[in-house]
mmCIF file of C-alpha atoms in Angstrom:
data_model
loop_
_atom_site.group_PDB
_atom_site.id
_atom_site.type_symbol
_atom_site.label_atom_id
_atom_site.label_comp_id
_atom_site.label_asym_id
_atom_site.label_seq_id
_atom_site.Cartn_x
_atom_site.Cartn_y
_atom_site.Cartn_z
ATOM 1 C CA MET S 1 227.237 205.100 161.067
ATOM 2 C CA ALA S 2 223.593 206.165 161.105
ATOM 3 C CA LEU S 3 221.025 203.398 160.824
ATOM 4 C CA PRO S 4 220.316 203.084 157.065
ATOM 5 C CA LEU S 5 216.601 203.795 157.416
ATOM 6 C CA GLY S 6 216.223 203.747 153.671
ATOM 7 C CA LEU S 7 217.370 200.141 153.522
ATOM 8 C CA LEU S 8 215.240 199.194 156.520
ATOM 9 C CA ALA S 9 212.164 200.806 154.967
ATOM 10 C CA SER S 10 212.730 199.275 151.550
ATOM 11 C CA THR S 11 213.188 195.799 153.020
ATOM 12 C CA PHE S 12 210.081 196.232 155.158
ATOM 13 C CA ALA S 13 208.007 197.369 152.185
ATOM 14 C CA THR S 14 209.330 194.655 149.867
ATOM 15 C CA VAL S 15 208.772 191.799 152.266
ATOM 16 C CA PHE S 16 205.425 193.081 153.572
ATOM 17 C CA LEU S 17 204.030 193.478 150.056
ATOM 18 C CA ALA S 18 205.485 190.148 148.982
ATOM 19 C CA GLU S 19 203.753 188.542 151.943
ATOM 20 C CA LEU S 20 200.338 190.191 151.445
ATOM 21 C CA GLY S 21 197.901 187.628 150.106
ATOM 22 C CA ASP S 22 200.696 185.083 150.049
ATOM 23 C CA LYS S 23 199.729 181.491 150.710
ATOM 24 C CA THR S 24 201.428 181.627 154.102
ATOM 25 C CA GLN S 25 199.297 184.566 155.129
ATOM 26 C CA LEU S 26 196.162 182.846 153.808
ATOM 27 C CA ALA S 27 197.047 179.886 155.981
ATOM 28 C CA ILE S 28 197.475 182.198 158.969
ATOM 29 C CA VAL S 29 194.073 183.753 158.332
ATOM 30 C CA THR S 30 192.515 180.312 158.073
ATOM 31 C CA ILE S 31 194.154 178.876 161.158
ATOM 32 C CA SER S 32 193.472 181.962 163.282
ATOM 33 C CA GLY S 33 189.883 182.164 162.091
ATOM 34 C CA THR S 34 189.158 178.628 163.194
ATOM 35 C CA SER S 35 191.240 178.497 166.322
ATOM 36 C CA SER S 36 190.273 179.419 169.855
ATOM 37 C CA ARG S 37 193.890 180.438 170.486
ATOM 38 C CA PRO S 38 194.566 183.399 168.152
ATOM 39 C CA GLY S 39 197.420 184.493 170.408
ATOM 40 C CA ALA S 40 199.200 181.198 169.881
ATOM 41 C CA VAL S 41 198.547 181.396 166.151
ATOM 42 C CA PHE S 42 200.124 184.856 166.015
ATOM 43 C CA ALA S 43 203.103 183.851 168.140
ATOM 44 C CA GLY S 44 203.622 180.660 166.137
ATOM 45 C CA SER S 45 203.373 182.262 162.736
ATOM 46 C CA ALA S 46 205.454 185.337 163.626
ATOM 47 C CA THR S 47 208.209 183.159 165.113
ATOM 48 C CA ALA S 48 208.171 180.824 162.141
ATOM 49 C CA LEU S 49 208.321 183.649 159.637
ATOM 50 C CA VAL S 50 211.181 185.384 161.421
ATOM 51 C CA LEU S 51 213.091 182.085 161.753
ATOM 52 C CA ALA S 52 212.549 181.348 158.073
ATOM 53 C CA SER S 53 213.915 184.742 157.068
ATOM 54 C CA LEU S 54 216.808 184.286 159.520
ATOM 55 C CA VAL S 55 217.652 181.034 157.779
ATOM 56 C CA GLY S 56 217.260 182.775 154.433
ATOM 57 C CA ALA S 57 219.448 185.732 155.385
ATOM 58 C CA ALA S 58 222.089 183.528 157.017
ATOM 59 C CA ALA S 59 222.263 181.002 154.223
ATOM 60 C CA GLY S 60 222.761 183.765 151.694
ATOM 61 C CA GLY S 61 222.629 182.501 148.128
ATOM 62 C CA SER S 62 223.218 178.888 148.980
ATOM 63 C CA LEU S 63 219.808 178.298 150.578
ATOM 64 C CA SER S 64 218.521 175.822 148.015
ATOM 65 C CA SER S 65 221.731 173.773 148.017
ATOM 66 C CA LEU S 66 221.760 173.696 151.818
ATOM 67 C CA ILE S 67 218.110 172.778 152.354
ATOM 68 C CA PRO S 68 216.005 170.744 149.908
ATOM 69 C CA THR S 69 213.384 173.499 149.956
ATOM 70 C CA ASN S 70 210.933 171.706 147.712
ATOM 71 C CA LEU S 71 210.960 168.669 149.988
ATOM 72 C CA LEU S 72 210.168 170.992 152.870
ATOM 73 C CA GLN S 73 207.388 172.537 150.834
ATOM 74 C CA LEU S 74 206.017 169.056 150.192
ATOM 75 C CA ALA S 75 205.949 168.548 153.952
ATOM 76 C CA ALA S 76 204.174 171.885 154.326
ATOM 77 C CA ALA S 77 201.699 170.831 151.648
ATOM 78 C CA VAL S 78 200.905 167.694 153.652
ATOM 79 C CA GLY S 79 200.505 169.849 156.759
ATOM 80 C CA PHE S 80 198.067 172.141 154.959
ATOM 81 C CA LEU S 81 196.110 169.170 153.605
ATOM 82 C CA LEU S 82 195.850 167.578 157.052
ATOM 83 C CA ILE S 83 194.634 170.773 158.715
ATOM 84 C CA GLY S 84 192.250 171.379 155.831
ATOM 85 C CA MET S 85 190.823 167.863 156.003
ATOM 86 C CA GLN S 86 190.356 168.140 159.743
ATOM 87 C CA LEU S 87 188.505 171.431 159.351
ATOM 88 C CA ILE S 88 186.227 170.041 156.652
ATOM 89 C CA ILE S 89 185.478 166.904 158.660
ATOM 90 C CA ARG S 90 184.714 168.949 161.753
ATOM 91 C CA SER S 91 182.472 171.342 159.809
ATOM 92 C CA LEU S 92 180.560 168.362 158.376
ATOM 93 C CA ALA S 93 180.275 166.765 161.807
ATOM 94 C CA SER S 94 179.021 169.947 163.425
ATOM 95 C CA THR S 95 176.324 170.455 160.794
ATOM 96 C CA GLU S 96 174.929 166.952 161.404
ATOM 97 C CA THR S 97 174.789 167.517 165.188
ATOM 98 C CA PRO S 98 173.954 171.232 165.238
ATOM 99 C CA SER S 99 175.921 172.557 168.214
ATOM 100 C CA GLU S 100 173.630 174.515 170.567
ATOM 101 C CA MET U 1 183.319 196.899 171.898
ATOM 102 C CA SER U 2 184.036 194.631 174.820
ATOM 103 C CA ASP U 3 185.997 191.495 174.030
ATOM 104 C CA GLN U 4 183.411 188.934 173.004
ATOM 105 C CA GLN U 5 183.336 185.895 175.324
ATOM 106 C CA GLU U 6 184.635 182.838 173.404
ATOM 107 C CA PRO U 7 181.772 180.312 173.346
ATOM 108 C CA ALA U 8 183.219 177.462 175.359
ATOM 109 C CA SER U 9 180.457 175.018 174.435
ATOM 110 C CA THR U 10 182.065 171.714 173.581
ATOM 111 C CA ASP U 11 180.422 169.113 171.381
ATOM 112 C CA ALA U 12 180.096 165.413 172.225
ATOM 113 C CA THR U 13 183.798 164.700 171.732
ATOM 114 C CA GLY U 14 184.731 167.398 174.207
ATOM 115 C CA ASN U 15 186.395 169.304 171.401
ATOM 116 C CA THR U 16 185.466 172.966 171.372
ATOM 117 C CA PRO U 17 183.988 173.543 167.905
ATOM 118 C CA GLY U 18 185.995 175.930 165.790
ATOM 119 C CA ASP U 19 189.176 174.689 167.369
ATOM 120 C CA THR U 20 191.645 173.494 164.708
ATOM 121 C CA SER U 21 194.692 173.104 166.899
ATOM 122 C CA GLY U 22 196.600 170.607 164.833
ATOM 123 C CA LEU U 23 195.971 166.957 164.232
ATOM 124 C CA GLY U 24 193.267 165.093 166.078
ATOM 125 C CA SER U 25 193.765 166.553 169.536
ATOM 126 C CA SER U 26 190.681 165.685 171.530
ATOM 127 C CA ALA U 27 190.991 168.015 174.542
ATOM 128 C CA ALA U 28 190.654 171.730 173.952
ATOM 129 C CA ALA U 29 193.921 172.640 172.294
ATOM 130 C CA SER U 30 196.606 173.875 174.609
ATOM 131 C CA TRP U 31 198.349 177.086 173.754
ATOM 132 C CA GLY U 32 201.517 175.129 173.063
ATOM 133 C CA ALA U 33 199.881 172.704 170.628
ATOM 134 C CA VAL U 34 198.449 175.529 168.532
ATOM 135 C CA PHE U 35 201.769 177.376 168.686
ATOM 136 C CA VAL U 36 203.754 174.372 167.501
ATOM 137 C CA THR U 37 201.308 173.384 164.762
ATOM 138 C CA THR U 38 201.102 176.888 163.363
ATOM 139 C CA ALA U 39 204.851 177.471 163.657
ATOM 140 C CA THR U 40 205.850 174.242 161.876
ATOM 141 C CA THR U 41 203.287 174.617 159.103
ATOM 142 C CA VAL U 42 204.175 178.252 158.441
ATOM 143 C CA PHE U 43 207.926 177.653 158.728
ATOM 144 C CA LEU U 44 207.870 174.796 156.234
ATOM 145 C CA ALA U 45 205.639 176.715 153.869
ATOM 146 C CA GLU U 46 207.773 179.812 154.146
ATOM 147 C CA LEU U 47 211.104 178.197 153.335
ATOM 148 C CA GLY U 48 211.835 178.602 149.698
ATOM 149 C CA ASP U 49 208.946 181.009 149.427
ATOM 150 C CA LYS U 50 209.507 184.243 147.554
ATOM 151 C CA THR U 51 209.824 186.310 150.721
ATOM 152 C CA GLN U 52 212.964 184.389 151.382
ATOM 153 C CA LEU U 53 214.335 185.353 148.029
ATOM 154 C CA ALA U 54 213.474 189.004 148.553
ATOM 155 C CA ALA U 55 215.388 188.962 151.844
ATOM 156 C CA LEU U 56 218.312 187.172 150.252
ATOM 157 C CA LEU U 57 218.642 189.567 147.368
ATOM 158 C CA LEU U 58 218.542 192.597 149.586
ATOM 159 C CA SER U 59 221.032 191.217 152.091
ATOM 160 C CA ALA U 60 223.489 190.190 149.380
ATOM 161 C CA GLN U 61 223.154 193.471 147.547
ATOM 162 C CA SER U 62 223.310 195.787 150.540
ATOM 163 C CA GLY U 63 226.023 194.014 152.478
ATOM 164 C CA GLN U 64 224.114 194.860 155.668
ATOM 165 C CA PRO U 65 222.266 191.623 156.440
ATOM 166 C CA LEU U 66 221.340 192.775 159.945
ATOM 167 C CA VAL U 67 219.349 195.741 158.684
ATOM 168 C CA VAL U 68 217.712 193.613 156.033
ATOM 169 C CA PHE U 69 216.850 190.966 158.601
ATOM 170 C CA ALA U 70 215.337 193.602 160.909
ATOM 171 C CA GLY U 71 213.233 195.025 158.092
ATOM 172 C CA ALA U 72 212.119 191.607 156.901
ATOM 173 C CA SER U 73 211.270 190.407 160.412
ATOM 174 C CA LEU U 74 209.228 193.514 161.176
ATOM 175 C CA ALA U 75 207.356 193.068 157.922
ATOM 176 C CA LEU U 76 206.701 189.399 158.605
ATOM 177 C CA ILE U 77 205.470 190.056 162.139
ATOM 178 C CA CYS U 78 203.140 192.757 160.824
ATOM 179 C CA SER U 79 201.872 190.525 158.049
ATOM 180 C CA SER U 80 201.127 187.668 160.438
ATOM 181 C CA LEU U 81 199.348 190.150 162.715
ATOM 182 C CA VAL U 82 197.251 191.259 159.742
ATOM 183 C CA GLY U 83 196.525 187.603 159.011
ATOM 184 C CA VAL U 84 195.454 186.811 162.569
ATOM 185 C CA VAL U 85 193.291 189.937 162.863
ATOM 186 C CA LEU U 86 191.643 189.137 159.519
ATOM 187 C CA GLY U 87 191.015 185.578 160.693
ATOM 188 C CA ARG U 88 189.383 186.735 163.905
ATOM 189 C CA TRP U 89 187.272 189.256 161.984
ATOM 190 C CA LEU U 90 186.070 186.459 159.678
ATOM 191 C CA ALA U 91 185.361 184.274 162.714
ATOM 192 C CA ARG U 92 183.019 186.961 164.041
ATOM 193 C CA LEU U 93 181.459 187.477 160.639
ATOM 194 C CA LEU U 94 180.747 183.927 159.495
ATOM 195 C CA ALA U 95 179.009 181.041 161.268
ATOM 196 C CA PRO U 96 181.621 178.672 162.728
ATOM 197 C CA GLU U 97 180.568 175.731 160.566
ATOM 198 C CA LEU U 98 180.668 177.803 157.380
ATOM 199 C CA LEU U 99 184.031 179.343 158.252
ATOM 200 C CA GLU U 100 185.430 175.924 159.090
ATOM 201 C CA ARG U 101 184.311 174.476 155.795
ATOM 202 C CA LEU U 102 185.626 177.428 153.785
ATOM 203 C CA ALA U 103 188.850 177.357 155.776
ATOM 204 C CA GLY U 104 189.206 173.639 155.238
ATOM 205 C CA ILE U 105 188.683 173.943 151.506
ATOM 206 C CA LEU U 106 191.150 176.841 151.309
ATOM 207 C CA MET U 107 193.777 174.882 153.242
ATOM 208 C CA VAL U 108 193.319 171.842 150.986
ATOM 209 C CA VAL U 109 193.625 174.049 147.902
ATOM 210 C CA LEU U 110 196.740 175.688 149.372
ATOM 211 C CA GLY U 111 198.140 172.258 150.153
ATOM 212 C CA LEU U 112 197.552 171.024 146.623
ATOM 213 C CA TRP U 113 198.995 174.222 145.170
ATOM 214 C CA LEU U 114 202.074 174.027 147.374
ATOM 215 C CA GLY U 115 202.516 170.336 146.635
ATOM 216 C CA ARG U 116 202.239 170.890 142.904
ATOM 217 C CA GLN U 117 204.715 173.759 143.086
ATOM 218 C CA ALA U 118 207.167 171.647 145.053
ATOM 219 C CA ILE U 119 206.854 168.673 142.721
ATOM 220 C CA LEU U 120 207.234 170.840 139.636
ATOM 221 C CA THR U 121 210.484 172.278 140.927
ATOM 222 C CA LEU U 122 211.915 168.925 141.994
ATOM 223 C CA PRO U 123 215.325 168.726 140.373
ATOM 224 C CA ASN U 124 215.101 165.880 137.871
ATOM 225 C CA PHE U 125 217.938 163.532 138.757
ATOM 226 C CA SER U 126 219.057 162.997 135.189
#
């Protein structure tokens, strides 16, 4: 059975467009822009995204009943806030003591 | 354009400026720490996100979850590559302090937005 390229292409396009400008991608831009380890940022985000879609594909329709997704999103929100706070604090600190 | 040397100047706390690397790590972030922080944050944020739903719909409809998963994974890897490249481009464009502040504000806004979204969709236990 030939590989259904049509399906592959349509999934790729759908997910790629859905992801463009998505808050996850904004977070990736932010973290990679302020990190000295862009490689790790790429590896971490790519792995996480693939795992998340694996979970999504495997769980089929019952994802929300299986995993309290909004509780997870709350945890993610806290994660974003923490990273954001740390960045702001560091940017304030580095303006007071101008790094050479 | 040769690969620009990362400025390794560290400030008083020994923390290389422009190094986010998760929560309060003092030494320059290890590869692993950045990997884990990014992976957990993105994974949590991604669950329940609309990309998930797109993948679900297609896999249910097509009956070929493997193909759908391959397409979705490729797309996600490409989109995180785009994100990282964009981030590095911004890092070269903007002064570190400015980028850090903008990045911090954006992350806080994203956090608030995500939190609000999660709270709004909390099932009310009536």
